[in-house]
Short mmCIF file of C-alpha atoms in Angstrom, two decimals:
data_model
loop_
_atom_site.label_atom_id
_atom_site.label_comp_id
_atom_site.label_asym_id
_atom_site.label_seq_id
_atom_site.Cartn_x
_atom_site.Cartn_y
_atom_site.Cartn_z
CA MET A 1 -28.15 -38.37 -82.86
CA THR A 2 -29.77 -35.04 -81.96
CA HIS A 3 -32.91 -33.39 -83.32
CA ILE A 4 -32.42 -29.71 -84.13
CA LYS A 5 -34.94 -27.23 -85.52
CA ASP A 6 -34.62 -24.04 -87.52
CA ILE A 7 -37.59 -21.78 -88.25
CA SER A 8 -39.66 -24.53 -89.89
CA GLU A 9 -37.83 -27.85 -90.23
CA THR A 10 -36.38 -30.44 -87.85
CA ILE A 11 -33.42 -32.60 -88.86
CA MET A 12 -31.33 -35.25 -87.15
CA ILE A 13 -27.65 -34.43 -86.74
CA GLU A 14 -24.74 -36.40 -85.31
CA THR A 15 -21.32 -34.78 -84.88
CA THR A 16 -18.11 -36.76 -84.39
CA THR A 17 -14.43 -35.83 -84.53
CA ASP A 18 -14.19 -36.22 -88.30
CA ALA A 19 -17.74 -35.95 -89.62
CA VAL A 20 -21.19 -34.41 -89.31
CA LYS A 21 -23.97 -36.80 -90.30
CA VAL A 22 -27.40 -35.39 -91.19
CA THR A 23 -30.52 -37.51 -91.73
CA LEU A 24 -33.63 -36.24 -93.53
CA ASN A 25 -37.03 -37.92 -93.72
CA ALA A 26 -38.93 -38.69 -96.93
CA LYS A 27 -40.82 -35.37 -96.94
CA GLN A 28 -37.65 -33.30 -96.78
CA TYR A 29 -36.08 -34.07 -100.17
CA GLN A 30 -36.79 -35.01 -103.77
CA LEU A 31 -35.13 -38.28 -104.67
CA ASP A 32 -34.87 -37.45 -108.38
CA ARG A 33 -32.90 -34.22 -107.74
CA LEU A 34 -30.05 -35.73 -105.72
CA GLU A 35 -27.48 -35.84 -108.53
CA GLN A 36 -27.89 -32.11 -109.07
CA TYR A 37 -27.73 -31.54 -105.31
CA GLN A 38 -24.41 -33.41 -105.08
CA ILE A 39 -22.80 -30.59 -107.07
CA PHE A 40 -23.48 -28.21 -104.20
CA LEU A 41 -21.95 -30.53 -101.60
CA THR A 42 -18.39 -29.76 -102.70
CA GLN A 43 -16.25 -27.70 -100.33
CA LYS A 44 -16.58 -23.96 -100.74
CA LYS A 45 -15.97 -20.88 -98.65
CA HIS A 46 -17.95 -21.23 -95.40
CA LEU A 47 -19.21 -24.71 -96.43
CA LEU A 48 -18.00 -28.17 -95.41
CA SER A 49 -17.52 -30.82 -98.08
CA GLY A 50 -20.29 -33.42 -98.05
CA GLN A 51 -21.46 -36.55 -99.79
CA ILE A 52 -24.66 -38.58 -99.92
CA VAL A 53 -24.02 -41.90 -98.15
CA GLU A 54 -27.56 -43.29 -98.22
CA SER A 55 -30.62 -42.43 -100.28
CA SER A 56 -33.98 -44.16 -100.55
CA GLU A 57 -37.66 -43.30 -100.57
CA GLU A 58 -37.61 -43.42 -96.74
CA LYS A 59 -34.58 -41.33 -95.82
CA LEU A 60 -31.55 -39.39 -97.03
CA VAL A 61 -28.24 -39.45 -95.15
CA ILE A 62 -25.57 -36.85 -95.91
CA GLN A 63 -22.12 -36.95 -94.34
CA TYR A 64 -20.05 -33.77 -94.12
CA GLN A 65 -16.30 -34.13 -93.63
CA LYS A 66 -14.50 -32.25 -90.88
CA SER A 67 -11.09 -32.44 -89.23
CA LYS A 68 -10.06 -32.37 -85.59
CA GLN A 69 -9.17 -28.70 -86.05
CA ILE A 70 -12.79 -27.84 -86.86
CA TYR A 71 -14.68 -27.21 -83.63
CA SER A 72 -18.36 -27.10 -82.77
CA LEU A 73 -19.46 -23.48 -82.42
CA GLN A 74 -21.71 -24.43 -79.51
CA GLU A 75 -18.84 -25.96 -77.55
CA TYR A 76 -16.50 -23.07 -78.33
CA LEU A 77 -19.00 -20.48 -77.08
CA LYS A 78 -19.18 -22.11 -73.66
CA ARG A 79 -15.53 -21.29 -72.92
CA THR A 80 -15.14 -17.81 -74.43
CA GLU A 81 -15.58 -14.36 -72.92
CA LEU A 82 -18.09 -11.78 -74.14
CA PHE A 83 -15.62 -9.84 -76.31
CA GLN A 84 -14.65 -12.97 -78.27
CA ARG A 85 -18.32 -13.85 -78.69
CA LEU A 86 -18.99 -10.37 -80.07
CA LEU A 87 -16.25 -10.85 -82.65
CA LEU A 88 -17.82 -14.17 -83.65
CA ALA A 89 -21.22 -12.51 -83.95
CA GLN A 90 -19.69 -10.13 -86.51
CA LYS A 91 -18.52 -13.07 -88.61
CA ILE A 92 -21.92 -14.65 -89.26
CA ASN A 93 -23.15 -11.85 -91.53
CA PHE A 94 -21.94 -14.00 -94.47
CA LEU A 95 -25.18 -15.98 -94.05
CA SER A 96 -27.14 -13.13 -95.65
CA GLU A 97 -25.25 -13.76 -98.91
CA PHE A 98 -27.21 -17.01 -99.35
CA LEU A 99 -30.62 -15.27 -99.39
CA SER A 100 -30.63 -15.00 -103.20
CA SER A 101 -28.74 -18.25 -103.75
CA PRO A 102 -30.04 -21.76 -104.57
CA ILE A 103 -28.01 -22.90 -101.55
CA GLN A 104 -29.77 -22.37 -98.21
CA PRO A 105 -27.79 -23.05 -94.99
CA PHE A 106 -29.62 -24.77 -92.14
CA ILE A 107 -29.32 -22.00 -89.56
CA HIS A 108 -28.76 -23.50 -86.12
CA PRO A 109 -25.78 -23.27 -83.71
CA ALA A 110 -25.38 -27.07 -83.84
CA ASN A 111 -24.89 -26.86 -87.63
CA LEU A 112 -22.13 -24.23 -87.40
CA PHE A 113 -18.44 -24.92 -86.85
CA LEU A 114 -15.28 -22.93 -86.31
CA PHE A 115 -12.07 -23.43 -88.31
CA GLY A 116 -9.50 -20.93 -87.13
CA GLU A 117 -11.28 -17.59 -87.54
CA GLU A 118 -13.78 -18.85 -90.13
CA ILE A 119 -17.32 -19.98 -89.36
CA ILE A 120 -18.38 -22.96 -91.48
CA VAL A 121 -21.81 -24.44 -92.26
CA ALA A 122 -22.38 -28.19 -92.47
CA HIS A 123 -25.87 -28.98 -93.81
CA ARG A 124 -27.44 -26.77 -96.47
CA GLY A 125 -30.52 -27.15 -98.62
CA PHE A 126 -30.96 -26.70 -102.33
CA ALA A 127 -33.73 -24.70 -104.06
CA HIS A 128 -37.04 -26.57 -103.59
CA SER A 129 -35.41 -29.99 -103.62
CA ILE A 130 -33.65 -30.43 -100.27
CA ILE A 131 -34.59 -28.70 -97.02
CA PRO A 132 -34.08 -26.03 -95.94
CA TYR A 133 -35.88 -24.45 -98.88
CA GLU A 134 -35.69 -20.78 -99.82
CA ILE A 135 -36.89 -18.48 -97.04
CA THR A 136 -38.22 -14.94 -96.90
CA GLU A 137 -36.22 -12.01 -95.53
CA GLU A 138 -38.55 -11.90 -92.53
CA GLU A 139 -37.89 -15.57 -91.73
CA PHE A 140 -34.16 -15.06 -92.19
CA LEU A 141 -34.19 -12.06 -89.84
CA LYS A 142 -35.84 -14.13 -87.10
CA GLN A 143 -33.17 -16.82 -87.38
CA TYR A 144 -30.30 -14.34 -87.72
CA ARG A 145 -31.43 -12.41 -84.64
CA ALA A 146 -31.84 -15.62 -82.62
CA LEU A 147 -28.40 -16.84 -83.70
CA ILE A 148 -26.74 -13.56 -82.67
CA LEU A 149 -28.41 -13.71 -79.26
CA THR A 150 -27.40 -17.37 -78.83
CA ILE A 151 -23.78 -16.47 -79.57
CA LEU A 152 -23.88 -13.67 -77.00
CA HIS A 153 -25.78 -15.81 -74.46
CA PRO A 154 -24.82 -19.49 -75.02
CA LYS A 155 -27.06 -20.66 -72.16
CA PHE A 156 -30.21 -19.55 -73.97
CA ASP A 157 -32.10 -21.95 -76.26
CA TYR A 158 -31.83 -20.93 -79.92
CA GLU A 159 -35.15 -22.48 -80.92
CA GLN A 160 -37.01 -20.47 -78.28
CA LEU A 161 -35.23 -17.28 -79.29
CA ILE A 162 -36.49 -17.66 -82.88
CA GLU A 163 -40.01 -17.14 -81.59
CA GLY A 164 -38.93 -14.22 -79.41
CA ASN A 165 -39.02 -16.20 -76.18
CA GLY A 166 -36.31 -16.13 -73.52
CA THR A 167 -35.75 -13.68 -70.68
CA LEU A 168 -33.16 -11.20 -71.92
CA LYS A 169 -32.33 -8.77 -69.14
CA ASP A 170 -29.54 -6.59 -70.57
CA GLU A 171 -30.50 -3.57 -72.66
CA PHE A 172 -28.17 -4.44 -75.56
CA SER A 173 -29.85 -7.82 -76.11
CA LYS A 174 -33.29 -6.22 -75.90
CA ARG A 175 -32.26 -3.77 -78.63
CA ILE A 176 -31.16 -6.65 -80.85
CA GLN A 177 -34.48 -8.39 -80.23
CA ARG A 178 -36.32 -5.24 -81.37
CA ALA A 179 -34.15 -4.77 -84.50
CA ASN A 180 -36.03 -4.66 -87.80
CA SER A 181 -33.23 -5.60 -90.19
CA VAL A 182 -29.99 -7.55 -90.47
CA ALA A 183 -28.12 -4.33 -91.24
CA GLU A 184 -29.40 -2.79 -88.00
CA ILE A 185 -28.19 -5.80 -86.00
CA ASP A 186 -24.78 -5.73 -87.70
CA ARG A 187 -24.43 -2.02 -86.92
CA MET A 188 -25.24 -2.58 -83.25
CA ILE A 189 -22.75 -5.44 -83.00
CA GLY A 190 -20.07 -3.31 -84.66
CA GLU A 191 -20.66 -0.43 -82.27
CA GLN A 192 -20.48 -2.79 -79.29
CA VAL A 193 -17.19 -4.26 -80.54
CA VAL A 194 -15.70 -0.75 -80.77
CA GLN A 195 -16.87 0.06 -77.24
CA GLN A 196 -15.43 -3.16 -75.85
CA LYS A 197 -12.10 -2.56 -77.61
CA THR A 198 -11.88 0.93 -76.12
CA LYS A 199 -12.68 -0.41 -72.68
CA ARG A 200 -10.09 -3.18 -72.94
CA ALA A 201 -7.42 -0.75 -74.19
CA SER A 202 -7.96 1.54 -71.22
CA GLU A 203 -7.48 -1.38 -68.85
CA ILE A 204 -4.09 -2.33 -70.23
CA GLN A 205 -1.30 -0.83 -68.12
CA MET A 206 2.00 0.34 -69.48
CA VAL A 207 4.63 -2.37 -69.46
CA ASN A 208 8.03 -1.61 -67.87
CA LYS A 209 11.15 -1.02 -69.92
CA ARG A 210 12.46 -4.55 -69.53
CA SER A 211 9.18 -6.03 -70.64
CA TYR A 212 9.13 -3.65 -73.56
CA PHE A 213 12.48 -4.84 -74.89
CA MET A 214 11.46 -8.48 -74.42
CA PHE A 215 8.30 -7.71 -76.31
CA LYS A 216 10.24 -5.86 -79.03
CA TRP A 217 12.60 -8.74 -79.75
CA GLY A 218 9.83 -11.28 -79.42
CA THR A 219 7.80 -9.33 -81.95
CA LEU A 220 10.76 -9.29 -84.35
CA LEU A 221 11.02 -13.07 -84.21
CA LEU A 222 7.29 -13.40 -84.58
CA SER A 223 7.33 -11.09 -87.61
CA ILE A 224 9.90 -13.30 -89.32
CA SER A 225 7.71 -16.32 -88.70
CA THR A 226 4.65 -14.40 -89.84
CA ILE A 227 6.25 -13.60 -93.21
CA GLY A 228 6.46 -17.30 -93.96
CA LEU A 229 2.89 -17.82 -92.84
CA ALA A 230 1.72 -14.83 -94.85
CA LEU A 231 3.19 -16.28 -98.03
CA THR A 232 1.26 -19.49 -97.50
CA THR A 233 -1.89 -17.64 -96.50
CA GLY A 234 -1.53 -15.33 -99.48
CA ILE A 235 -1.51 -18.26 -101.88
CA TYR A 236 -4.73 -19.48 -100.29
CA ALA A 237 -6.39 -16.06 -100.21
CA PHE A 238 -5.48 -15.02 -103.75
CA ASP A 239 -5.72 -18.41 -105.43
CA LYS A 240 -7.86 -20.93 -103.58
CA LEU A 241 -10.61 -18.64 -102.35
CA PRO A 242 -11.17 -16.87 -105.71
CA ALA A 243 -11.21 -20.31 -107.40
CA GLN A 244 -13.87 -21.55 -104.96
CA GLU A 245 -15.93 -18.43 -105.56
CA ARG A 246 -15.69 -18.88 -109.35
CA ILE A 247 -16.82 -22.48 -109.03
CA SER A 248 -19.75 -21.47 -106.84
CA SER A 249 -20.70 -18.76 -109.34
CA ALA A 250 -20.46 -21.22 -112.25
CA GLU A 251 -22.70 -23.72 -110.47
CA THR A 252 -25.30 -21.01 -109.89
CA GLN A 253 -25.14 -20.05 -113.59
CA TYR A 254 -25.54 -23.72 -114.51
CA ILE A 255 -28.75 -23.97 -112.48
CA ALA A 256 -30.03 -20.91 -114.36
CA ASN A 257 -29.15 -22.61 -117.71
CA ASN A 258 -26.58 -19.89 -118.42
CA TYR A 259 -24.16 -22.31 -120.09
CA ALA A 260 -22.08 -19.62 -121.79
CA GLY A 261 -21.67 -17.93 -118.41
CA VAL A 262 -20.37 -21.18 -116.90
CA LEU A 263 -17.61 -21.50 -119.51
CA THR A 264 -16.70 -17.82 -119.24
CA THR A 265 -16.50 -17.96 -115.43
CA LEU A 266 -14.22 -21.02 -115.46
CA LYS A 267 -12.15 -20.07 -118.53
CA ASP A 268 -8.99 -19.29 -116.51
CA ASP A 269 -9.14 -22.45 -114.37
CA LYS A 270 -7.14 -25.49 -115.44
CA PRO A 271 -9.78 -28.17 -116.18
CA GLU A 272 -7.71 -30.91 -114.56
CA ASP A 273 -7.62 -28.96 -111.27
CA LEU A 274 -11.38 -28.46 -111.05
CA PRO A 275 -13.34 -30.66 -108.61
CA SER A 276 -15.50 -33.34 -110.24
CA GLY A 277 -18.71 -31.36 -109.71
CA ALA A 278 -17.30 -28.32 -111.51
CA GLN A 279 -15.91 -30.52 -114.31
CA TYR A 280 -19.36 -32.01 -114.80
CA VAL A 281 -21.02 -28.58 -114.90
CA ALA A 282 -18.47 -27.30 -117.43
CA ALA A 283 -18.70 -30.44 -119.60
CA VAL A 284 -22.51 -30.35 -119.76
CA SER A 285 -22.41 -26.63 -120.58
CA ALA A 286 -19.98 -27.32 -123.43
CA VAL A 287 -22.27 -30.01 -124.85
CA GLN A 288 -25.28 -27.70 -124.61
CA LEU A 289 -23.43 -24.97 -126.53
CA ASP A 290 -21.93 -27.28 -129.16
CA ASN A 291 -23.21 -27.31 -132.73
CA LEU A 292 -25.09 -30.59 -132.33
CA SER A 293 -28.68 -31.66 -132.91
CA ASN A 294 -30.98 -32.02 -129.92
CA GLU A 295 -30.97 -35.79 -130.41
CA GLN A 296 -27.16 -35.87 -130.35
CA LYS A 297 -27.01 -33.70 -127.22
CA THR A 298 -29.55 -35.91 -125.45
CA ALA A 299 -27.60 -39.06 -126.34
CA ILE A 300 -24.32 -37.56 -125.08
CA LEU A 301 -25.81 -36.13 -121.87
CA ASN A 302 -27.45 -39.47 -121.06
CA ASN A 303 -23.96 -40.92 -120.85
CA ILE A 304 -22.37 -38.16 -118.76
CA SER A 305 -22.56 -37.87 -114.98
CA GLN A 306 -20.32 -36.77 -112.11
CA LYS A 307 -19.11 -40.37 -111.97
CA SER A 308 -18.00 -40.37 -115.61
CA ASN A 309 -14.38 -41.00 -116.53
CA GLU A 310 -12.53 -37.73 -115.92
CA ASN A 311 -11.14 -37.77 -119.48
CA THR A 312 -14.69 -37.82 -120.86
CA LEU A 313 -15.51 -34.65 -118.94
CA LEU A 314 -12.18 -33.04 -119.89
CA TYR A 315 -12.82 -33.84 -123.56
CA TRP A 316 -15.99 -31.77 -123.58
CA ILE A 317 -14.50 -28.98 -121.49
CA TYR A 318 -11.68 -28.54 -124.01
CA ILE A 319 -14.21 -28.72 -126.85
CA GLY A 320 -16.09 -25.88 -125.16
CA ARG A 321 -12.87 -23.87 -124.88
CA GLY A 322 -12.00 -24.36 -128.52
CA ASN A 323 -8.85 -26.35 -127.72
CA PHE A 324 -9.62 -29.07 -130.25
CA GLU A 325 -6.08 -30.46 -130.40
CA ARG A 326 -6.22 -31.23 -126.67
CA SER A 327 -9.68 -32.76 -127.14
CA LEU A 328 -8.34 -34.94 -129.94
CA ASP A 329 -5.48 -36.13 -127.75
CA ILE A 330 -7.93 -37.06 -124.98
CA ALA A 331 -10.28 -38.81 -127.42
CA GLN A 332 -7.40 -40.87 -128.81
CA ASN A 333 -6.43 -41.78 -125.26
CA LEU A 334 -10.01 -42.90 -124.61
CA GLY A 335 -10.08 -44.80 -127.89
CA ASP A 336 -13.54 -43.42 -128.64
CA HIS A 337 -13.98 -43.25 -132.41
CA GLN A 338 -17.03 -40.99 -132.20
CA TYR A 339 -15.14 -38.48 -130.05
CA ILE A 340 -12.10 -38.64 -132.34
CA LEU A 341 -14.28 -37.95 -135.38
CA HIS A 342 -15.95 -35.02 -133.64
CA ALA A 343 -12.56 -33.52 -132.68
CA TYR A 344 -11.25 -33.82 -136.24
CA THR A 345 -14.45 -32.20 -137.54
CA LYS A 346 -13.97 -29.32 -135.12
CA LEU A 347 -10.34 -28.93 -136.19
CA TYR A 348 -11.38 -28.93 -139.86
CA ASP A 349 -14.03 -26.24 -139.33
CA ALA A 350 -11.73 -24.08 -137.18
CA THR A 351 -8.89 -24.30 -139.71
CA ARG A 352 -11.17 -23.47 -142.63
CA ALA A 353 -12.41 -20.37 -140.76
CA ASN A 354 -8.87 -19.22 -139.89
CA ASN A 355 -8.02 -16.37 -142.29
CA LYS A 356 -4.67 -15.60 -140.66
CA MET A 357 -3.06 -18.94 -141.49
CA SER A 358 -0.82 -19.22 -144.55
CA GLY A 359 -2.59 -20.71 -147.55
CA GLN A 360 -0.19 -23.63 -147.99
CA LYS A 361 -0.31 -24.71 -144.34
CA LYS A 362 -4.08 -24.32 -144.31
CA GLN A 363 -4.57 -26.60 -147.30
CA GLU A 364 -2.20 -29.20 -145.87
CA LEU A 365 -4.09 -29.30 -142.59
CA LEU A 366 -7.50 -29.38 -144.26
CA THR A 367 -6.40 -32.30 -146.44
CA SER A 368 -5.00 -34.15 -143.44
CA TYR A 369 -8.14 -33.57 -141.34
CA GLU A 370 -10.42 -34.58 -144.21
CA GLU A 371 -8.54 -37.86 -144.61
CA GLU A 372 -8.92 -38.59 -140.90
CA ILE A 373 -12.61 -37.68 -140.98
CA ASN A 374 -13.24 -40.07 -143.89
CA LYS A 375 -11.20 -42.75 -142.13
CA TYR A 376 -13.24 -42.58 -138.93
CA LEU A 377 -16.52 -42.32 -140.82
CA GLU A 378 -15.67 -45.66 -142.44
CA ILE A 379 -14.68 -47.15 -139.06
CA LEU A 380 -17.95 -46.06 -137.45
CA GLU A 381 -19.98 -47.25 -140.45
CA SER A 382 -18.24 -50.62 -140.23
CA GLU A 383 -18.97 -50.83 -136.49
CA THR A 384 -22.64 -50.00 -137.13
CA ASP A 385 -22.94 -52.71 -139.81
CA SER A 386 -21.26 -55.21 -137.48
CA ASN A 387 -23.67 -54.41 -134.63
CA GLU A 388 -26.69 -54.73 -136.91
CA ALA A 389 -25.44 -58.07 -138.19
CA ASN A 390 -25.19 -59.38 -134.62
#
């Protein structure tokens, strides 16, 4: 277990082959906000998947899942040349995207990992509930600058660099240390990458004819292999990543109580394919937007959590999408008379408002739905009388 510090907070972190365990003390989290925080521990772009494994008034332990193919950034930097480190420095500018987000990454080299070409964050805070809390642009700049310099000079101590300490002898590093904005640092890194590429290109000598033909045929074979890889990668890039971004956007809208925005953002995603956190967010949003009394909404929401039966969450998601037939099917599968009644009521109202349906079919459906509504009203009334008698 190692203590690491960002600009203001110190946490305990332990990294193994398949996990990153983070321990927070009692002053670093709000115990009553953990269920909401769990939503933001799902895997997203640049973020490891995590779960709370221990929570009490004394400490909070969060475990982030990683595979053997995910390497510690600190360890990777020790065995790479300057040009590769410059390319990595270009990749961390994604951190600035979290400045206006309820999610706040804990910025420290020990909390960053490398998966292929992607840099991933393990621990992150949430609003004013879990550290790190929201930071100012000035505080972010200090950390960003220190992180860049640590990537370029792995032997330097990140925590000292935050405060501007550390003997940086080369002119390029001194310029970064004097930079007044993230954009200025990114521009300097980009210019240095271009210079290094030009230098490397000039050092490459022409290969002989034999080597050229070997290279040519080798490239052809590689291209064939790459096509297969590109198809797989394309599916991920055009399907998985956009889906993760939609989920992240929906969760942010949920925090802002923009329930209509949540349902709109997730409208093209199949509810069954959504992670449990996103299902919960969508289900709660649907309840909040439904034509129910405040007392009814409170009663329903008190019985819904991320640990609820998936069908319960799916029921409300389909209610929110106006797919009442699917909601009815789920309610019948659950055997919940209250949910069945609500679905039939929704179907009745939707059918009555449908002016494009033929008159005969409309009347048949309305009669059928009304019979079912009366049937389940009697069942629920009977159940209420039975409970009162007991």
